[in-house]
CSV table of C-alpha atoms in Angstrom, one decimal:
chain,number,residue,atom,x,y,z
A,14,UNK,CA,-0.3,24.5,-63.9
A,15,UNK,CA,1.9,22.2,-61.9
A,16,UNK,CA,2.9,20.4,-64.9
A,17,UNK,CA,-1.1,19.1,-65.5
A,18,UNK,CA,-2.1,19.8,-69.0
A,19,UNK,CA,-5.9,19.2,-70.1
A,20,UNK,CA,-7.4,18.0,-73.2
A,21,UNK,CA,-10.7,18.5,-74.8
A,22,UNK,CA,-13.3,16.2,-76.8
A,23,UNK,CA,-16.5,17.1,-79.0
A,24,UNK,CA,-17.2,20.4,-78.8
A,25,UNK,CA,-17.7,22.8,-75.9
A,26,UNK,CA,-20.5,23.6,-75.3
A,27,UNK,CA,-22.2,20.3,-76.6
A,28,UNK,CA,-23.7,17.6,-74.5
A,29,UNK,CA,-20.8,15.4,-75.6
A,30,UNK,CA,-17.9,17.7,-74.1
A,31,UNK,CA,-15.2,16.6,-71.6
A,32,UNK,CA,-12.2,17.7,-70.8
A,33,UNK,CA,-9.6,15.4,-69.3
A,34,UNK,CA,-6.7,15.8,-67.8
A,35,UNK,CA,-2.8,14.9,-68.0
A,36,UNK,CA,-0.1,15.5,-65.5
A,37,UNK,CA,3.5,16.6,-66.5
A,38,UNK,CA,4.5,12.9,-68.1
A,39,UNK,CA,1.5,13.3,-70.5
A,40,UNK,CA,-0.4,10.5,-68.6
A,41,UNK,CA,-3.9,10.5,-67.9
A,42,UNK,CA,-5.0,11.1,-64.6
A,43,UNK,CA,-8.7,12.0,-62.5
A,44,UNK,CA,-8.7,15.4,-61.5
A,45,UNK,CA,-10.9,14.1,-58.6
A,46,UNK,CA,-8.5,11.8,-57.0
A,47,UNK,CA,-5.0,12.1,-58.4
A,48,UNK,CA,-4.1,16.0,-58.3
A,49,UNK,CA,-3.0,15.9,-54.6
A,50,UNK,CA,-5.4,18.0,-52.5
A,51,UNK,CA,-2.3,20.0,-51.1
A,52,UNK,CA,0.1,22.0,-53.1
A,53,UNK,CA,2.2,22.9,-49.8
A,54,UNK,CA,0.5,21.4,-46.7
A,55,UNK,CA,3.2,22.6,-44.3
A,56,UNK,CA,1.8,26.0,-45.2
A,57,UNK,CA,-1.7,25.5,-46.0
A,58,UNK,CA,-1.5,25.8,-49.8
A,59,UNK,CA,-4.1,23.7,-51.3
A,60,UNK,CA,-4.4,22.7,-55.3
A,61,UNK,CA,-7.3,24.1,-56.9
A,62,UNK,CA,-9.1,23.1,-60.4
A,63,UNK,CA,-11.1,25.4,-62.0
A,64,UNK,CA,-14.0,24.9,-63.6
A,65,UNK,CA,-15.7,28.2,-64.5
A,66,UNK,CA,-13.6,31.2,-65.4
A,67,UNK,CA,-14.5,34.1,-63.8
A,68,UNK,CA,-17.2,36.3,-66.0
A,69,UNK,CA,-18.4,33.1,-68.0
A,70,UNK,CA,-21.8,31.6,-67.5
A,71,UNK,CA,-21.3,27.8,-68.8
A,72,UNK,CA,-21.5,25.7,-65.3
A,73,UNK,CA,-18.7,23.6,-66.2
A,74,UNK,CA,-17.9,20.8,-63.2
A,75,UNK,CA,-15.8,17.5,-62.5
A,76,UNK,CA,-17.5,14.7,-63.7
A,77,UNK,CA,-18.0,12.8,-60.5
A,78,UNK,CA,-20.0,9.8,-61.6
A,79,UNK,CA,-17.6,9.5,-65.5
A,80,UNK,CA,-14.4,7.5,-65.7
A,81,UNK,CA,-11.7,9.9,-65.0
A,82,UNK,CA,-13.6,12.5,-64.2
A,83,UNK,CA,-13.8,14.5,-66.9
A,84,UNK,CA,-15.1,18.6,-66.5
A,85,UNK,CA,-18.3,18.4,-68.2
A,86,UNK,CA,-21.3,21.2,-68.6
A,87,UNK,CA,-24.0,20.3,-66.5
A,88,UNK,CA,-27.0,18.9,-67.8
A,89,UNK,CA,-30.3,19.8,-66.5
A,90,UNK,CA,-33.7,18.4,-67.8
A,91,UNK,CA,-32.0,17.5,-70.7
A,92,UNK,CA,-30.6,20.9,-71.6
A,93,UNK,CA,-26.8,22.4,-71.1
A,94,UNK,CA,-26.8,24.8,-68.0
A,95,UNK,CA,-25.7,28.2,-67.7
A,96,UNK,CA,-25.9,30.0,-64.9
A,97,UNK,CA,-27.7,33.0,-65.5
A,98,UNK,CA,-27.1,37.3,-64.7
A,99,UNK,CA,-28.9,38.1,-61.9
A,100,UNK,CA,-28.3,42.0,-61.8
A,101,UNK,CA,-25.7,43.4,-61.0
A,102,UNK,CA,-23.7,39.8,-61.8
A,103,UNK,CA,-22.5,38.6,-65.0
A,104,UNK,CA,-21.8,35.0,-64.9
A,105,UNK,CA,-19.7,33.9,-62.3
A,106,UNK,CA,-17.6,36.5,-60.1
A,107,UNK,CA,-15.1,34.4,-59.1
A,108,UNK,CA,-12.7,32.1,-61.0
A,109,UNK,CA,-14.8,29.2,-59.6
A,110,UNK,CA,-13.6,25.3,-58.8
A,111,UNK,CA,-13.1,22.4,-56.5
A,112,UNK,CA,-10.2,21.3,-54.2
A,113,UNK,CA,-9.6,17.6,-55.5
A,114,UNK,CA,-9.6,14.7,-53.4
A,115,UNK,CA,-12.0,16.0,-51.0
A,116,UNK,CA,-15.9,14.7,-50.8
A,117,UNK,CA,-18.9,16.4,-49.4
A,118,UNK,CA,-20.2,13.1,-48.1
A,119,UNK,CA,-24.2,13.1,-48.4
A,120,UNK,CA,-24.5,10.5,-45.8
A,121,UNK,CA,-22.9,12.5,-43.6
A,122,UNK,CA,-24.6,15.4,-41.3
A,123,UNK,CA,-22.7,18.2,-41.2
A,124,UNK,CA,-22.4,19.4,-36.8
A,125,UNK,CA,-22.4,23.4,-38.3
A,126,UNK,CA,-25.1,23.0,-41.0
A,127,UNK,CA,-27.5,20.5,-39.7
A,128,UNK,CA,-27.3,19.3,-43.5
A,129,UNK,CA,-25.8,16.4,-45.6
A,130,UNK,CA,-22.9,16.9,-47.7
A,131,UNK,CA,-23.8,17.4,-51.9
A,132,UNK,CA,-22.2,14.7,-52.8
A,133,UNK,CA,-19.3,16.9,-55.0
A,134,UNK,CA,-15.8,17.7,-53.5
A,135,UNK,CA,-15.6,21.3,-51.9
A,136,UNK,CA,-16.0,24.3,-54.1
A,137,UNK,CA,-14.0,26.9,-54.2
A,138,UNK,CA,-14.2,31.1,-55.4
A,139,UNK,CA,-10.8,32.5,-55.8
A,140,UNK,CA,-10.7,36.4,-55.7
A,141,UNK,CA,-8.2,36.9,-57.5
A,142,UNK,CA,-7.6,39.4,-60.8
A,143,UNK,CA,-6.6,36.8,-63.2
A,144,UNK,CA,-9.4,35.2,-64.6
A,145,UNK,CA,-7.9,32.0,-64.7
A,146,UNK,CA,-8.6,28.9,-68.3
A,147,UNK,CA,-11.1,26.2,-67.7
A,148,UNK,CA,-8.9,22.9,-66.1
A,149,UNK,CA,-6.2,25.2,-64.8
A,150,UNK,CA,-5.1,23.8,-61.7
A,151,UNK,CA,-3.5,26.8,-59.6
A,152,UNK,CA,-2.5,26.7,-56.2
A,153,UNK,CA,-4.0,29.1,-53.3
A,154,UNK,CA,-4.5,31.0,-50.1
A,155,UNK,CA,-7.2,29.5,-48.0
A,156,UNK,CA,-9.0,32.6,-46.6
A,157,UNK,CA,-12.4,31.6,-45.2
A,158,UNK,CA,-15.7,29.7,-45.8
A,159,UNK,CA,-19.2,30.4,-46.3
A,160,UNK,CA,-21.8,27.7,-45.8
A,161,UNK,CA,-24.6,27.4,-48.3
A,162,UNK,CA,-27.4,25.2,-47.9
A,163,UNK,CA,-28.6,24.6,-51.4
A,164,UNK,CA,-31.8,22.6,-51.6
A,165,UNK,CA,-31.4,21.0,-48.5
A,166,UNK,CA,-27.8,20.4,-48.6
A,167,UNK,CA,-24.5,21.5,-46.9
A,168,UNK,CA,-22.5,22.7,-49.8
A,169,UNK,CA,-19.1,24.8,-48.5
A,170,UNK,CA,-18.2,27.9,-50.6
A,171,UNK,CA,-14.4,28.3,-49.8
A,172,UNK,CA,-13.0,31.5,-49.9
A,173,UNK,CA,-9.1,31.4,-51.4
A,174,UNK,CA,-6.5,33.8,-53.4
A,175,UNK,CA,-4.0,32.1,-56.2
A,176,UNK,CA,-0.4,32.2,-54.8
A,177,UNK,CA,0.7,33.7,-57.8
A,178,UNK,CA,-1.8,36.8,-57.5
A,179,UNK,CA,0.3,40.4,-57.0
A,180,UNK,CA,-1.2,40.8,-53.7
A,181,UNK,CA,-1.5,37.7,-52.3
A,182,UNK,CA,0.9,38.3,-49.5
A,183,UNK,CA,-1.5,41.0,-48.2
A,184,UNK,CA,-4.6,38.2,-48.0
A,185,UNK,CA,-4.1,35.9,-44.8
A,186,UNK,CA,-7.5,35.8,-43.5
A,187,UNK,CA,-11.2,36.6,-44.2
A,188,UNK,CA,-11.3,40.3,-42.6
A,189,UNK,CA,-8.4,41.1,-45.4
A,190,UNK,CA,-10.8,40.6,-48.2
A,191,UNK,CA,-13.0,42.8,-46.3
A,192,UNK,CA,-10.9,45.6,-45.7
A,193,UNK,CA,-9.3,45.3,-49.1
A,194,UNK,CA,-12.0,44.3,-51.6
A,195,UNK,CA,-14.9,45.9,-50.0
A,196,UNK,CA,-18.3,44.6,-51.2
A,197,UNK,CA,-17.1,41.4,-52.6
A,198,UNK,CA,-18.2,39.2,-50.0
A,199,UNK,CA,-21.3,41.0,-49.9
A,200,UNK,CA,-21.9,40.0,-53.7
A,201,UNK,CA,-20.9,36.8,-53.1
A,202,UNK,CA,-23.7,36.0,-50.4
A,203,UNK,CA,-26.0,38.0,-52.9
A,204,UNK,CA,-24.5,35.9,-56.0
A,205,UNK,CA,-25.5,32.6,-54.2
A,206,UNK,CA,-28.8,34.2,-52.6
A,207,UNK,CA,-30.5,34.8,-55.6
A,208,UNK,CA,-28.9,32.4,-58.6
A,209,UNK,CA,-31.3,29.9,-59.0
A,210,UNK,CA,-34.1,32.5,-58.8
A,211,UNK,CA,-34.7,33.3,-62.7
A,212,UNK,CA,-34.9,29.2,-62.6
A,213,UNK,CA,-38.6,29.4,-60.7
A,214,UNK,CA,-36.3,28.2,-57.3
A,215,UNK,CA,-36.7,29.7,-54.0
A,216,UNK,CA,-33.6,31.9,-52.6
A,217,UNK,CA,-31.2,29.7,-51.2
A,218,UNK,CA,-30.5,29.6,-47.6
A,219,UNK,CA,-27.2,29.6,-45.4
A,220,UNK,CA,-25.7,29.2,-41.9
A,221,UNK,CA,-24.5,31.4,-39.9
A,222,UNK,CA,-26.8,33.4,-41.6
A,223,UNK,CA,-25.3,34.2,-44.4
A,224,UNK,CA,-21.7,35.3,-42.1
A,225,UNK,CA,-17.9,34.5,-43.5
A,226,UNK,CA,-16.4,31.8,-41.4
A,227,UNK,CA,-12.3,32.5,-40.8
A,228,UNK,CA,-9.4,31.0,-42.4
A,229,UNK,CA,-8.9,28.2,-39.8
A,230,UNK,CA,-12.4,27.3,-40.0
A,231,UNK,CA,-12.6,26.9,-43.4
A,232,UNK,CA,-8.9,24.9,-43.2
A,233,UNK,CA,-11.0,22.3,-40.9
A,234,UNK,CA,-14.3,22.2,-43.0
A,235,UNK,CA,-11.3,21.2,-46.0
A,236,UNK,CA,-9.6,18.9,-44.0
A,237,UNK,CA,-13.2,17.0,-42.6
A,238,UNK,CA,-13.9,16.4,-46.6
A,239,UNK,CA,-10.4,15.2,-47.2
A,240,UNK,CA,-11.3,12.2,-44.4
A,241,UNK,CA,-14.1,11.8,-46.0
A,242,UNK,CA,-12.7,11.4,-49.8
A,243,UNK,CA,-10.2,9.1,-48.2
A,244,UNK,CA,-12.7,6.6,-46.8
A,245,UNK,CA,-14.6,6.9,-50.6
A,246,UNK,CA,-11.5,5.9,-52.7
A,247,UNK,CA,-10.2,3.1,-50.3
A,248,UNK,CA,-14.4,2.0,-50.3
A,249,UNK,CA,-14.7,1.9,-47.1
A,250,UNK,CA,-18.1,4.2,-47.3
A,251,UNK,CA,-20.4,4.0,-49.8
A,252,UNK,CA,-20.2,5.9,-53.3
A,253,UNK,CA,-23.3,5.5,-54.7
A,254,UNK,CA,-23.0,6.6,-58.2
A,255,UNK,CA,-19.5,8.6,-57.9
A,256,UNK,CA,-16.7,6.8,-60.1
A,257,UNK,CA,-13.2,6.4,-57.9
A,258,UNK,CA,-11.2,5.2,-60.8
A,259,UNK,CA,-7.9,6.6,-60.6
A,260,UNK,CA,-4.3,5.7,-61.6
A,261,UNK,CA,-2.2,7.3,-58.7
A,262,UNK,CA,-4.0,6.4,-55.1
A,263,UNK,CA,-2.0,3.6,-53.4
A,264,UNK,CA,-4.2,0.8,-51.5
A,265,UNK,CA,-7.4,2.2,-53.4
A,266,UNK,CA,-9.1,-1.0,-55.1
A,267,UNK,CA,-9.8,1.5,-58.4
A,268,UNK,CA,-6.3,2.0,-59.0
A,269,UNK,CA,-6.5,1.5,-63.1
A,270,UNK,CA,-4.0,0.9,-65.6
A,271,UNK,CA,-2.7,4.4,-67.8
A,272,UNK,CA,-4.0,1.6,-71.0
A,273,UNK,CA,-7.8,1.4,-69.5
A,274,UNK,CA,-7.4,5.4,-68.6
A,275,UNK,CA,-6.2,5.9,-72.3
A,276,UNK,CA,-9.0,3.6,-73.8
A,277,UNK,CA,-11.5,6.0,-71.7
A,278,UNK,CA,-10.2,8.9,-73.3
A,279,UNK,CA,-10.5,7.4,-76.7
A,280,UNK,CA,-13.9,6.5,-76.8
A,281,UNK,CA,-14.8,9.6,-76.2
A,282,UNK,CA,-15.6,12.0,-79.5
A,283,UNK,CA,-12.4,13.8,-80.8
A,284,UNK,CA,-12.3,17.1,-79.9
A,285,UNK,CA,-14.3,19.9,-82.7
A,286,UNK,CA,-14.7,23.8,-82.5
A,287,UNK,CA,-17.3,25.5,-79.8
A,288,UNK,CA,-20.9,25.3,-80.4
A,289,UNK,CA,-22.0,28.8,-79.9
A,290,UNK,CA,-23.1,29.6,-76.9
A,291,UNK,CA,-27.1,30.8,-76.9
A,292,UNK,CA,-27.5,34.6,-76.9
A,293,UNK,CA,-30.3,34.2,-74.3
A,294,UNK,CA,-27.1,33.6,-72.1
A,295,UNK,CA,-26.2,37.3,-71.8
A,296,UNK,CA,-30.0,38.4,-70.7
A,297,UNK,CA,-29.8,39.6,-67.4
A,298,UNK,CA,-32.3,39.4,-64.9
A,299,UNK,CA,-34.1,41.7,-62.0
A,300,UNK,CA,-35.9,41.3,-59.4
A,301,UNK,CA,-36.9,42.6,-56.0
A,302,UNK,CA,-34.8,41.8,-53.6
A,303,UNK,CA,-36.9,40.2,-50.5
């Protein structure tokens, strides 16, 4: 993990939950804004955290708008969120994340989309056959990009492989996952198509309709969100809502001290076994495809 270590309070699982995150001194850091966004920018290697192991349902994500950023389950009307099996899925297909210190900036209209940003840094499916721990950070392959527009918003799905996978050296661009996991890409249009349909939503829509964009593509969408992070944390664009304190990012006014970053942690309920996790989790669902 790059030296970054994580640690959890209350339970998972529970509205309470959070997991922070450390790097290799045992100091507390955002995962947001302090992981640096490359791992190896001379060759394109970016830093991923993940959020979501692949195969799990929980829809665990970076607490934009908490202190330090915390991953947190998502909370909708009052209720934990899992993402629920629409057939043939089960839970995520992908070990599923975000590239820190980027920002989909919702003021912002995106020239391929039409669409403002979500508001969320840039989310990322790696392929790969490890199914990776929640607040791993790992690094990867940038392989392509597919543009969702999820209720009205621009909201990039990057394609990427860990570095560490056995056959990463055969993945260098989006036709690779083609030829060599056929029907994955499919499923993941499919996966995004139809997930918020058991929830009474309408299929989601994308550009390009529905096609892959290429590695270099994708590289630019990344590095357009990195601009846009950088003009958030040094507040010179309007946040809203999305908390930029961070103990690393020189020249940002929300540079705090590691004793305020420590003080956030402890406030926060210590850390207790999993709840269970609701068997109406597993159901899976099917429908007609339109």
């Amino acid at each position: 993990m790059a030296g970054y270590s994580v640690e959890g309070r209350a339970a998972p699982h529970s509205l309470e939950y959070r997991l922070f995150f450390k790097d290799a001194a045992g100091c507390y850091i955002s995962p947001f804004h302090d992981i640096p966004i490359y791992a190896d920018a001379g060759k394109n290697v970016f830093n991923m955290v993940v959020e979501v192991p692949r195969w799990t349902n929980a829809k665990m994500e970076i607490a934009t708008k908490d202190p330090l950023n915390p991953i947190k389950q998502d909370v909708k009307k009052g209720k934990l969120r899992y993402v629920a099996n629409v057939f043939p899925h089960k839970g995520y297909i992908w070990n599923y994340g975000a590239i820190p210190q980027t920002w989909e900036d919702p003021s912002h209209k995106d020239e391929n989309t039409g669409c403002c940003g979500d508001n969320d840094p840039i989310d990322v499916c790696e392929i790969g056959s490890k199914v990776c721990s929640r607040g791993e950070v790992i690094k990867v392959k940038v392989l392509g990009t597919l543009a969702l527009i999820d209720e009205g918003e621009t909201d990039w799905k990057i394609i990427a492989i860990n570095v560490e996978d056995p056959e990463a050296d055969s993945y260098n661009d989006i036709s690779d996952v083609r030829r060599m996991k056929p029907g994955y890409l499919e499923a993941t249009v499919d996966w995004f198509r139809r997930y918020k349909v058991p929830d009474g939503k309408p299929e989601n829509q994308f550009a390009f309709n529905g096609e892959f964009k290429d590695k270099d593509f994708a590289v630019n969408v990344i590095k357009s969100t990195h601009e846009h992070w950088k003009a958030l944390i040094a507040k010179k664009t309007d946040g809203g809502e999305i908390n930029c304190t961070n103990l690393t990012v020189s020249n940002s006014p929300f540079c705090c001290s590691q004793e305020c970053a420590k003080a956030t942690v402890d406030a926060a309920p210590p850390c207790k076994a999993a709840n269970p996790i609701p068997p109406e989790v597993d159901k899976w669902f099917y429908y007609q495809k339109n």
